[in-house]
């Protein structure tokens, strides 16, 4: 019996022979991540574990991206706690100021995660790195503290769902639409305790950023990981971002899957997840009239340069509706600089958008775009749970950067081809 | 591992933003988190809880964000045990690491209702419903996780290993 991607990667990092799903294995980790919300708890647990030091000061990333720039005294004190720990342990990859970006956009950009790695992060969207062929998964702070101390963790080998995507993307259809469509089909617990593995000829149309957008939302189907094979596209991306020595990676021919899902991509319109779950998905034209008060472009799902380019393509020489707050948060300083250089920020500003710093901010109802009761937002983020972005009486719709831009212009959710 | 209390039932797919909204994540203090437990579901939800009460969840309880503040908030509210149809993966691991007892019962959850007086023998996986006279059995705790519990939790386990 061959191995699927999850099994192949985990085997490389475990001394135990992987035989079947359900098996529990110890596993060495390539990188351990926490942020300004989860690291303070991890620090508390680390102290209680009485570990004298971290296992490797170069293999821990502490990224203060959620409530930064610090939104209040309490959040500033949380960051201070993380900063002190980072200094005490000589953590190489500590990010807080002008070098900080949204963690899952930042780490790939820095070349800190890539093919064949095992990455654990105290953030559920750690699965993003599966877009680059890493087995990456979210955990809680105490599991992360254990990994910081020991350099290893334990995993239950997940079953894998194979997702075969075939056909060609329509002009305004993106990888965000593919993942929303998939979650709409298998539902928010469809991949519970399982990994998703993506395959099919559509992969050739998806660049590394598009793949990370899809892997990012594996958790929204309950998935432990969302894995893409490593091809030349991945290797080029990784080399460009300073990594050397990565190899191609594909599942074995006779690998085991618990389920196969076939997706015909051609002709799929942009998809929208309606309140209050990411699996409440419909085609953009099937919604009826939905007016919005706010549009957010950004996050670990869709705050990368290709996302900003897509939105700018629609917004060029257009104006944001006067009743809409259009908030743009480039996910990292590098993306910000690139968007400035390409004239994208000028397009957003002239259109009437608000450009903020790299931060997770509004996605989780933290700051920089909180919703009042009765307000509606269309966001390129990943969750639309009740109250996620503010008031329990507010609503969040999820869509692609193209749809975010067209919605900002029209003041209602609309197909990008119709503005 | 023996609990007795009144049951409080919530629905399917209760996410960790519902259990503890992000605006309360500026602290790691269990009592403060406990005061806002389920504030993302309903304001002041926690006022109905007496120490030792039991939470009943539907499918996929604890989905979404990996925040360990979620099991801490439930414990901080005075709830020592959650019985659910099923749990989201990260939450399940976090619960054990924090000492929150989690029992999975699948469709049997329909035999437990809001307001029922329950008695739970966690190690035996028995949930006795004193209101209906019914008994519901939970799925066994995975062996590896029972081991971690037996060693006094993950923190103790690492303390021994890292020493």
Coordinates of C-alpha atoms in Angstrom, one line a residue:
Chain A
X1 CA 0.0 0.0 0.0
X2 CA 1.4 3.4 -1.0
X3 CA 1.3 6.5 1.1
X4 CA -0.8 9.7 0.6
X5 CA 0.8 13.1 1.1
X6 CA 0.0 13.4 4.8
X7 CA 1.5 9.9 5.5
X8 CA 4.6 10.6 3.4
X9 CA 5.4 13.8 5.1
X10 CA 4.7 12.6 8.6
X11 CA 6.8 9.4 8.0
X12 CA 9.8 11.5 7.2
X13 CA 9.6 13.1 10.7
X14 CA 8.7 10.1 12.8
X15 CA 10.8 7.1 14.0
X16 CA 7.7 4.9 14.0
X17 CA 6.5 3.1 10.8
X18 CA 3.2 4.6 9.7
X19 CA 0.8 1.7 8.9
X20 CA -2.7 3.1 9.0
X21 CA -5.0 6.0 9.8
X22 CA -5.8 6.2 13.5
X23 CA -2.3 5.2 14.6
X24 CA -0.7 7.6 17.1
X25 CA 2.9 8.6 16.3
X26 CA 5.5 10.9 17.8
X27 CA 6.8 13.4 15.3
X28 CA 9.6 15.9 15.1
X29 CA 8.6 19.4 14.1
X30 CA 10.2 21.8 11.6
X31 CA 8.8 25.0 13.0
X32 CA 6.6 26.0 15.9
X33 CA 4.4 29.1 15.7
X34 CA 2.3 31.2 18.1
X35 CA 0.8 34.7 17.9
X36 CA 0.0 37.5 20.3
X37 CA -3.3 35.8 21.5
X38 CA -2.0 32.3 21.8
X39 CA 1.6 32.8 22.8
X40 CA 0.9 34.3 26.2
X41 CA -0.9 31.1 27.2
X42 CA 1.9 29.1 25.7
X43 CA 4.4 31.0 27.7
X44 CA 2.4 30.2 30.9
X45 CA 2.3 26.5 30.1
X46 CA 6.0 26.5 29.1
X47 CA 6.9 27.9 32.5
X48 CA 4.8 25.3 34.3
X49 CA 6.6 22.6 32.3
X50 CA 9.8 24.0 33.8
X51 CA 11.7 23.5 30.6
X52 CA 14.9 25.4 30.9
X53 CA 15.0 26.6 27.2
X54 CA 13.3 26.1 23.9
X55 CA 14.4 23.1 21.8
X56 CA 15.8 25.4 19.0
X57 CA 15.7 29.2 19.0
X58 CA 15.8 29.3 15.2
X59 CA 12.7 27.0 14.8
X60 CA 10.1 29.0 16.7
X61 CA 8.2 31.9 15.2
X62 CA 6.3 34.4 17.4
X63 CA 4.2 36.7 15.3
X64 CA 2.3 39.5 17.0
X65 CA -0.3 40.1 14.4
X66 CA -3.8 39.8 15.8
X67 CA -4.4 42.8 18.0
X68 CA -1.4 44.8 16.7
X69 CA -0.7 47.7 16.4
X70 CA -1.8 47.1 20.1
X71 CA -5.4 48.1 20.3
X72 CA -5.5 48.7 24.1
X73 CA -3.5 48.3 27.3
X74 CA -4.4 44.7 27.9
X75 CA -3.3 43.7 24.4
X76 CA -0.1 45.7 24.7
X77 CA 0.7 43.8 27.9
X78 CA 0.1 40.5 26.2
X79 CA 2.6 41.5 23.5
X80 CA 5.0 42.6 26.1
X81 CA 4.9 39.2 27.7
X82 CA 5.6 37.6 24.4
X83 CA 8.4 40.0 23.7
X84 CA 10.1 39.3 27.0
X85 CA 9.9 35.6 26.4
X86 CA 11.4 36.0 22.9
X87 CA 14.3 38.0 24.3
X88 CA 14.9 35.6 27.2
X89 CA 15.0 32.6 24.8
X90 CA 16.8 34.4 22.0
X91 CA 14.1 33.6 19.6
X92 CA 15.3 34.4 16.1
X93 CA 11.9 34.8 14.5
X94 CA 10.1 37.3 16.6
X95 CA 7.9 39.8 14.8
X96 CA 6.1 42.8 16.2
X97 CA 6.8 46.2 14.7
X98 CA 7.5 47.2 11.1
X99 CA 8.5 43.6 10.3
X100 CA 5.2 42.0 11.3
X101 CA 2.7 40.6 8.9
X102 CA -0.3 38.3 9.1
X103 CA 1.5 35.1 10.2
X104 CA 0.4 32.8 7.5
X105 CA 1.3 35.3 4.8
X106 CA 4.5 36.2 6.5
X107 CA 6.1 32.8 7.2
X108 CA 5.9 31.5 3.6
X109 CA 7.3 34.9 2.4
X110 CA 10.3 34.5 4.7
X111 CA 10.9 31.0 3.5
X112 CA 10.4 29.6 7.0
X113 CA 7.9 27.0 5.8
X114 CA 7.9 24.8 2.7
X115 CA 7.7 21.4 1.1
X116 CA 7.9 18.4 3.4
X117 CA 8.0 20.4 6.6
X118 CA 5.9 19.5 9.7
X119 CA 4.6 22.8 11.2
X120 CA 2.5 23.2 14.3
X121 CA 1.0 26.5 15.2
X122 CA -1.2 27.9 17.9
X123 CA -3.5 29.2 15.3
X124 CA -6.1 27.2 13.5
X125 CA -5.1 28.6 10.0
X126 CA -1.6 27.1 10.3
X127 CA -3.0 24.6 7.7
X128 CA -2.2 27.4 5.1
X129 CA 1.3 25.9 4.5
X130 CA -0.2 22.8 3.0
X131 CA -0.4 24.9 -0.1
X132 CA 3.4 24.6 -0.3
X133 CA 3.3 20.8 0.5
X134 CA 4.0 21.1 4.3
X135 CA 2.0 19.1 6.8
X136 CA 0.9 22.0 8.9
X137 CA -1.8 22.1 11.5
X138 CA -3.3 24.2 14.3
X139 CA -3.1 23.3 18.0
X140 CA -3.8 24.9 21.3
X141 CA -1.2 26.9 23.3
X142 CA -0.2 24.0 25.7
X143 CA 0.5 21.6 22.8
X144 CA 2.5 24.4 21.3
X145 CA 4.4 24.9 24.6
X146 CA 5.2 21.2 24.6
X147 CA 6.5 21.4 21.0
X148 CA 8.6 24.5 21.9
X149 CA 10.2 22.5 24.8
X150 CA 10.6 19.1 23.1
X151 CA 10.8 19.8 19.4
X152 CA 8.3 17.1 18.9
X153 CA 4.6 16.5 19.2
X154 CA 2.2 13.6 18.7
X155 CA -0.3 13.0 15.9
X156 CA -3.1 10.7 15.1
X157 CA -2.6 9.7 11.5
X158 CA -5.6 11.2 9.7
X159 CA -7.7 9.6 7.0
X160 CA -7.4 11.6 3.8
X161 CA -10.1 12.9 1.5
X162 CA -8.9 13.3 -2.1
X163 CA -10.3 16.3 -3.9
X164 CA -10.0 16.0 -7.7
X165 CA -10.4 19.4 -9.4
X166 CA -10.7 19.3 -13.1
X167 CA -11.4 22.0 -15.7
X168 CA -10.5 25.6 -16.2
X169 CA -11.3 28.6 -14.0
X170 CA -13.7 31.2 -15.4
X171 CA -12.4 34.8 -15.7
X172 CA -13.6 36.0 -12.2
X173 CA -13.5 32.6 -10.4
X174 CA -10.6 32.0 -8.0
X175 CA -9.2 29.4 -5.7
X176 CA -11.3 31.1 -2.9
X177 CA -14.4 30.1 -4.9
X178 CA -13.2 26.6 -5.2
X179 CA -12.6 26.1 -1.5
X180 CA -15.9 27.8 -0.6
X181 CA -17.7 25.5 -3.1
X182 CA -16.0 22.4 -1.5
X183 CA -16.9 23.4 2.0
X184 CA -20.5 24.0 0.9
X185 CA -20.5 20.4 -0.4
X186 CA -18.8 18.5 2.4
X187 CA -19.9 20.9 5.2
X188 CA -18.1 22.4 8.2
X189 CA -17.5 19.0 9.7
X190 CA -17.0 17.1 6.4
X191 CA -13.3 16.7 7.0
X192 CA -13.4 16.4 10.8
X193 CA -10.2 14.6 12.0
X194 CA -9.2 14.2 8.3
X195 CA -6.8 15.7 5.9
X196 CA -7.7 17.1 2.5
X197 CA -5.5 16.3 -0.4
X198 CA -5.9 18.3 -3.7
X199 CA -5.3 16.9 -7.1
X200 CA -6.4 17.2 -10.7
X201 CA -5.6 19.2 -13.8
X202 CA -6.9 22.5 -12.4
X203 CA -3.8 22.6 -10.1
X204 CA -1.8 23.8 -13.1
X205 CA -3.8 27.0 -13.1
X206 CA -3.2 27.7 -9.4
X207 CA -0.1 29.6 -8.3
X208 CA 1.4 29.1 -4.8
X209 CA -0.7 31.9 -3.3
X210 CA -3.9 30.5 -4.7
X211 CA -3.1 27.1 -3.2
X212 CA -2.4 28.7 0.2
X213 CA -5.8 30.3 0.0
X214 CA -7.4 26.9 -0.4
X215 CA -5.3 25.1 2.2
X216 CA -6.0 28.0 4.6
X217 CA -9.7 27.1 4.7
X218 CA -9.3 23.3 5.2
X219 CA -10.0 23.9 8.9
X220 CA -13.4 25.5 7.9
X221 CA -14.4 21.9 6.9
X222 CA -12.9 20.6 10.2
X223 CA -9.8 19.4 8.4
X224 CA -6.5 18.7 10.1
X225 CA -4.5 19.7 7.0
X226 CA -5.1 20.7 3.4
X227 CA -2.3 19.4 1.3
X228 CA -1.1 20.2 -2.2
X229 CA 1.6 18.1 -4.1
X230 CA 4.9 19.9 -4.6
X231 CA 5.5 20.7 -8.3
X232 CA 7.7 23.1 -10.2
X233 CA 5.3 26.0 -9.2
X234 CA 5.9 25.3 -5.5
X235 CA 9.7 24.9 -6.0
X236 CA 9.9 28.2 -7.9
X237 CA 7.9 30.0 -5.2
X238 CA 10.1 28.6 -2.4
X239 CA 13.4 29.4 -4.2
X240 CA 12.2 32.9 -4.8
X241 CA 11.6 33.2 -1.1
X242 CA 15.1 32.1 -0.1
X243 CA 14.6 28.3 0.4
X244 CA 17.1 25.9 -1.1
X245 CA 17.0 22.1 -1.3
X246 CA 13.3 21.5 -1.6
X247 CA 12.1 18.4 -3.5
X248 CA 9.1 17.5 -5.6
X249 CA 6.5 15.6 -3.7
X250 CA 3.6 13.5 -4.9
X251 CA 1.3 10.9 -3.2
X252 CA 2.2 7.3 -4.1
X253 CA 0.1 5.6 -6.8
X254 CA -1.6 3.1 -4.4
X255 CA -2.2 5.5 -1.6
X256 CA -5.3 5.1 0.6
X257 CA -8.2 7.6 0.7
X258 CA -11.3 7.4 2.8
X259 CA -13.3 9.4 0.2
X260 CA -12.9 11.0 -3.2
X261 CA -14.6 14.3 -4.2
X262 CA -14.8 15.3 -7.8
X263 CA -15.1 19.0 -8.7
X264 CA -15.8 20.3 -12.2
X265 CA -14.3 23.8 -12.1
X266 CA -15.3 25.1 -15.6
X267 CA -18.4 27.3 -15.5
X268 CA -18.3 27.7 -11.7
X269 CA -19.4 31.3 -10.8
X270 CA -17.9 33.2 -7.8
X271 CA -19.1 31.6 -4.6
X272 CA -20.3 33.3 -1.4
X273 CA -20.6 31.9 2.1
X274 CA -23.6 33.4 3.8
X275 CA -24.1 33.9 7.5
X276 CA -23.4 32.3 9.9
X277 CA -21.3 29.3 8.7
X278 CA -18.7 28.9 6.0
X279 CA -20.6 26.0 4.5
X280 CA -23.7 28.1 3.8
X281 CA -22.5 28.6 0.2
X282 CA -24.3 29.9 -2.9
X283 CA -23.3 31.2 -6.3
X284 CA -23.0 35.0 -6.3
X285 CA -26.0 35.4 -8.6
X286 CA -28.3 33.3 -6.4
X287 CA -28.3 35.6 -3.4
X288 CA -30.9 38.3 -4.2
X289 CA -30.2 41.9 -3.2
X290 CA -27.8 42.1 -0.3
X291 CA -26.6 45.6 0.7
X292 CA -23.4 45.9 2.6
X293 CA -22.0 48.5 5.0
X294 CA -18.4 47.3 4.9
X295 CA -16.0 45.4 2.7
X296 CA -12.8 43.9 4.1
X297 CA -9.9 42.9 1.7
X298 CA -7.1 41.1 3.6
X299 CA -6.3 38.3 6.0
X300 CA -4.3 35.1 5.9
X301 CA -6.8 33.8 3.3
X302 CA -6.8 36.7 0.8
X303 CA -4.4 39.5 1.8
X304 CA -1.5 38.6 -0.6
X305 CA -0.3 40.5 -3.6
X306 CA -2.3 38.5 -6.1
X307 CA -5.4 39.2 -4.1
X308 CA -4.7 42.9 -4.1
X309 CA -4.1 42.8 -7.8
X310 CA -7.4 41.2 -8.5
X311 CA -9.3 43.8 -6.4
X312 CA -7.4 46.6 -8.1
X313 CA -8.3 45.3 -11.5
X314 CA -11.9 45.9 -10.7
X315 CA -11.5 49.1 -8.8
X316 CA -9.3 51.0 -11.3
X317 CA -11.1 54.2 -12.3
X318 CA -14.1 53.3 -10.2
X319 CA -15.5 54.6 -6.9
X320 CA -16.5 52.8 -3.7
X321 CA -20.2 53.3 -3.0
X322 CA -20.7 56.2 -0.6
X323 CA -22.5 53.9 2.0
X324 CA -19.6 51.4 2.1
X325 CA -16.4 51.4 4.2
X326 CA -13.8 49.6 2.0
X327 CA -10.9 48.4 4.3
X328 CA -7.7 47.1 2.7
X329 CA -5.2 45.4 4.9
X330 CA -2.1 44.2 2.9
X331 CA -1.0 41.1 4.8
X332 CA 2.7 41.9 5.2
X333 CA 5.0 44.9 4.9
X334 CA 6.5 43.4 1.7
X335 CA 3.1 43.0 0.1
X336 CA 2.3 46.6 1.2
X337 CA 5.5 47.9 -0.5
X338 CA 4.8 45.8 -3.6
X339 CA 1.3 47.2 -3.8
X340 CA 2.6 50.7 -3.5
X341 CA 5.1 50.2 -6.2
X342 CA 2.6 48.7 -8.6
X343 CA 0.1 51.6 -8.0
X344 CA -2.5 49.3 -6.4
X345 CA -2.7 51.4 -3.2
X346 CA -3.3 54.5 -5.3
X347 CA -6.1 52.8 -7.0
X348 CA -7.7 51.8 -3.7
X349 CA -7.2 55.3 -2.2
X350 CA -8.6 57.1 -5.3
X351 CA -11.6 54.8 -5.2
X352 CA -12.3 55.8 -1.6
X353 CA -10.8 52.9 0.2
X354 CA -9.2 52.8 3.7
X355 CA -5.7 51.3 3.8
X356 CA -4.6 49.9 7.1
X357 CA -1.5 48.2 8.4
X358 CA -0.8 44.4 8.1
X359 CA -3.0 42.9 10.9
X360 CA -5.6 40.2 11.4
X361 CA -7.7 43.0 13.0
X362 CA -11.3 42.9 11.8
X363 CA -11.3 39.2 10.7
X364 CA -11.8 38.1 14.3
X365 CA -13.6 41.2 15.5
X366 CA -10.4 42.4 17.1
X367 CA -10.1 46.0 15.8
X368 CA -9.9 48.2 12.7
X369 CA -13.3 47.4 11.3
X370 CA -15.8 46.2 13.9
X371 CA -19.5 45.9 12.9
X372 CA -22.4 47.5 14.7
X373 CA -25.8 45.7 15.2
X374 CA -27.7 45.4 12.0
X375 CA -24.6 45.9 9.8
X376 CA -23.5 43.7 7.0
X377 CA -19.9 43.0 5.7
X378 CA -18.5 41.2 2.7
X379 CA -15.0 40.0 3.6
X380 CA -12.3 38.0 1.9
X381 CA -11.6 36.4 5.3
X382 CA -12.3 32.8 6.3
X383 CA -15.1 32.8 9.0
X384 CA -18.6 34.2 9.2
X385 CA -19.6 32.8 12.6
X386 CA -22.3 34.8 14.4
X387 CA -20.7 37.9 15.9
X388 CA -17.2 37.0 14.5
X389 CA -16.6 40.6 13.3
X390 CA -18.4 42.5 16.0
X391 CA -22.1 42.7 17.2
X392 CA -24.0 39.4 17.5
X393 CA -26.6 41.2 15.4
X394 CA -24.2 41.8 12.5
X395 CA -23.7 39.6 9.4
X396 CA -20.6 38.5 7.5
X397 CA -20.5 37.1 3.9
X398 CA -17.3 35.6 2.6
X399 CA -16.1 35.9 -1.0
X400 CA -13.1 36.4 -3.2
X401 CA -11.1 39.6 -3.8
X402 CA -12.8 40.2 -7.1
X403 CA -16.2 40.0 -5.4
X404 CA -15.0 42.2 -2.6
X405 CA -14.1 44.9 -5.1
X406 CA -17.3 44.7 -7.2
X407 CA -19.3 44.7 -4.0
X408 CA -17.5 47.8 -2.7
X409 CA -18.4 49.6 -5.9
X410 CA -22.0 48.5 -6.1
X411 CA -22.8 48.7 -2.4
X412 CA -24.4 45.3 -2.7
X413 CA -23.0 41.8 -3.3
X414 CA -22.6 41.5 -7.1
X415 CA -20.8 39.4 -9.7
X416 CA -17.5 41.2 -10.8
X417 CA -18.6 41.0 -14.4
X418 CA -21.7 43.2 -13.6
X419 CA -20.1 46.4 -12.3
Chain B
X1 CA -14.1 11.9 37.6
X2 CA -17.6 11.8 39.1
X3 CA -19.8 14.7 38.3
X4 CA -23.4 15.7 39.2
X5 CA -25.2 18.8 37.8
X6 CA -27.8 20.4 35.7
X7 CA -27.5 20.2 32.0
X8 CA -27.4 23.2 29.7
X9 CA -27.8 22.4 26.0
X10 CA -26.4 24.3 23.0
X11 CA -26.7 23.6 19.3
X12 CA -24.5 22.1 16.5
X13 CA -21.2 23.7 15.4
X14 CA -20.7 25.9 18.4
X15 CA -17.5 27.6 17.4
X16 CA -14.8 28.9 19.8
X17 CA -15.8 32.5 18.9
X18 CA -19.2 31.7 20.4
X19 CA -17.5 30.1 23.5
X20 CA -15.3 33.1 24.0
X21 CA -15.4 36.1 21.6
X22 CA -12.0 37.5 20.5
X23 CA -12.5 40.8 22.3
X24 CA -12.1 38.9 25.6
X25 CA -8.8 37.3 24.6
X26 CA -6.7 40.1 26.1
X27 CA -6.3 38.0 29.3
X28 CA -5.4 34.5 30.2
X29 CA -7.2 34.6 33.6
X30 CA -9.6 31.7 34.0
X31 CA -12.1 33.6 36.1
X32 CA -12.3 36.6 33.8
X33 CA -12.6 34.3 30.8
X34 CA -15.2 32.3 32.6
X35 CA -17.4 35.4 33.3
X36 CA -17.7 35.7 29.5
X37 CA -18.2 32.1 28.6
X38 CA -20.6 31.7 25.7
X39 CA -20.9 35.5 25.3
X40 CA -20.7 34.9 21.5
X41 CA -23.8 32.8 21.7
X42 CA -25.9 35.0 23.9
X43 CA -25.1 37.9 26.2
X44 CA -24.9 36.9 29.8
X45 CA -25.4 33.2 29.0
X46 CA -23.2 32.3 31.9
X47 CA -25.6 33.8 34.5
X48 CA -27.6 30.5 34.4
X49 CA -24.6 28.4 35.4
X50 CA -24.1 27.0 38.9
X51 CA -20.7 25.5 39.7
X52 CA -20.6 21.9 38.7
X53 CA -23.2 22.2 35.9
X54 CA -22.8 20.2 32.7
X55 CA -22.7 21.5 29.2
X56 CA -24.4 19.5 26.3
X57 CA -23.1 20.2 22.8
X58 CA -24.3 19.1 19.4
X59 CA -22.1 18.2 16.4
X60 CA -18.6 19.5 15.9
X61 CA -18.5 21.3 19.3
X62 CA -15.6 23.8 19.6
X63 CA -14.9 24.3 15.8
X64 CA -13.0 27.2 14.5
X65 CA -10.2 29.1 16.2
X66 CA -7.5 27.1 18.1
X67 CA -7.8 29.4 21.2
X68 CA -7.2 27.5 24.3
X69 CA -9.1 30.2 26.1
X70 CA -12.2 28.3 25.0
X71 CA -11.8 25.3 27.3
X72 CA -10.4 27.6 30.0
X73 CA -13.5 29.8 29.8
X74 CA -15.8 26.8 30.2
X75 CA -13.8 25.6 33.2
X76 CA -13.7 29.2 34.5
X77 CA -17.5 29.3 34.4
X78 CA -17.6 26.3 36.7
X79 CA -18.4 23.6 34.1
X80 CA -16.1 20.6 34.5
X81 CA -17.5 18.4 31.7
X82 CA -18.9 18.7 28.2
X83 CA -21.0 15.9 26.6
X84 CA -21.4 16.4 22.9
X85 CA -22.4 14.6 19.7
X86 CA -18.9 15.2 18.5
X87 CA -16.0 17.6 19.0
X88 CA -13.8 19.6 16.7
X89 CA -10.2 18.3 16.6
X90 CA -8.2 21.1 18.1
X91 CA -10.7 21.8 20.8
X92 CA -10.7 18.1 21.8
X93 CA -7.0 18.1 22.3
X94 CA -7.1 21.4 24.1
X95 CA -9.8 20.2 26.4
X96 CA -7.7 17.3 27.6
X97 CA -4.6 19.4 28.0
X98 CA -6.6 21.9 30.2
X99 CA -8.3 19.2 32.3
X100 CA -11.8 19.7 30.9
X101 CA -13.5 16.3 30.6
X102 CA -15.0 15.7 27.1
X103 CA -17.4 12.9 26.4
X104 CA -18.5 12.0 22.9
X105 CA -21.9 10.3 22.6
X106 CA -23.0 10.7 18.9
X107 CA -26.7 10.5 18.2
X108 CA -27.4 9.5 21.8
X109 CA -27.1 13.3 22.6
X110 CA -30.8 13.5 21.7
X111 CA -31.6 11.6 24.9
X112 CA -30.2 14.4 27.0
X113 CA -32.1 17.6 27.3
X114 CA -31.7 21.2 28.6
X115 CA -32.4 21.2 32.3
X116 CA -31.9 17.5 32.9
X117 CA -30.2 16.5 36.2
X118 CA -27.2 14.4 35.2
X119 CA -24.7 12.2 36.9
X120 CA -21.5 11.3 35.1
X121 CA -19.0 8.6 35.8
X122 CA -16.4 9.7 33.3
X123 CA -14.0 6.8 33.5
X124 CA -16.8 4.3 33.0
X125 CA -18.3 6.5 30.2
X126 CA -21.7 6.5 31.9
X127 CA -24.1 9.4 31.8
X128 CA -27.1 8.8 34.1
X129 CA -30.1 11.0 33.4
X130 CA -31.9 11.3 36.7
X131 CA -34.7 13.4 35.1
X132 CA -35.7 10.6 32.6
X133 CA -34.2 7.6 34.3
X134 CA -32.2 6.9 31.2
X135 CA -28.5 6.0 30.9
X136 CA -26.3 7.0 28.0
X137 CA -22.9 5.5 27.3
X138 CA -20.1 7.6 25.8
X139 CA -17.4 6.5 23.4
X140 CA -14.2 5.5 25.2
X141 CA -11.5 8.1 25.7
X142 CA -8.6 7.3 23.2
X143 CA -6.0 5.3 25.0
X144 CA -3.1 7.7 24.3
X145 CA -5.2 10.6 25.7
X146 CA -6.2 8.6 28.8
X147 CA -2.4 8.0 29.3
X148 CA -1.7 11.7 29.2
X149 CA -4.6 12.2 31.7
X150 CA -3.1 9.5 33.9
X151 CA 0.3 11.2 33.9
X152 CA -1.5 14.3 35.3
X153 CA -1.9 16.1 32.0
X154 CA 0.4 17.3 29.2
X155 CA 2.2 19.8 31.4
X156 CA 3.4 17.2 33.8
X157 CA 4.2 14.8 31.0
X158 CA 6.5 17.4 29.4
X159 CA 8.0 18.4 32.8
X160 CA 9.2 14.9 33.3
X161 CA 10.5 14.6 29.8
X162 CA 12.2 17.9 29.6
X163 CA 13.9 17.7 33.0

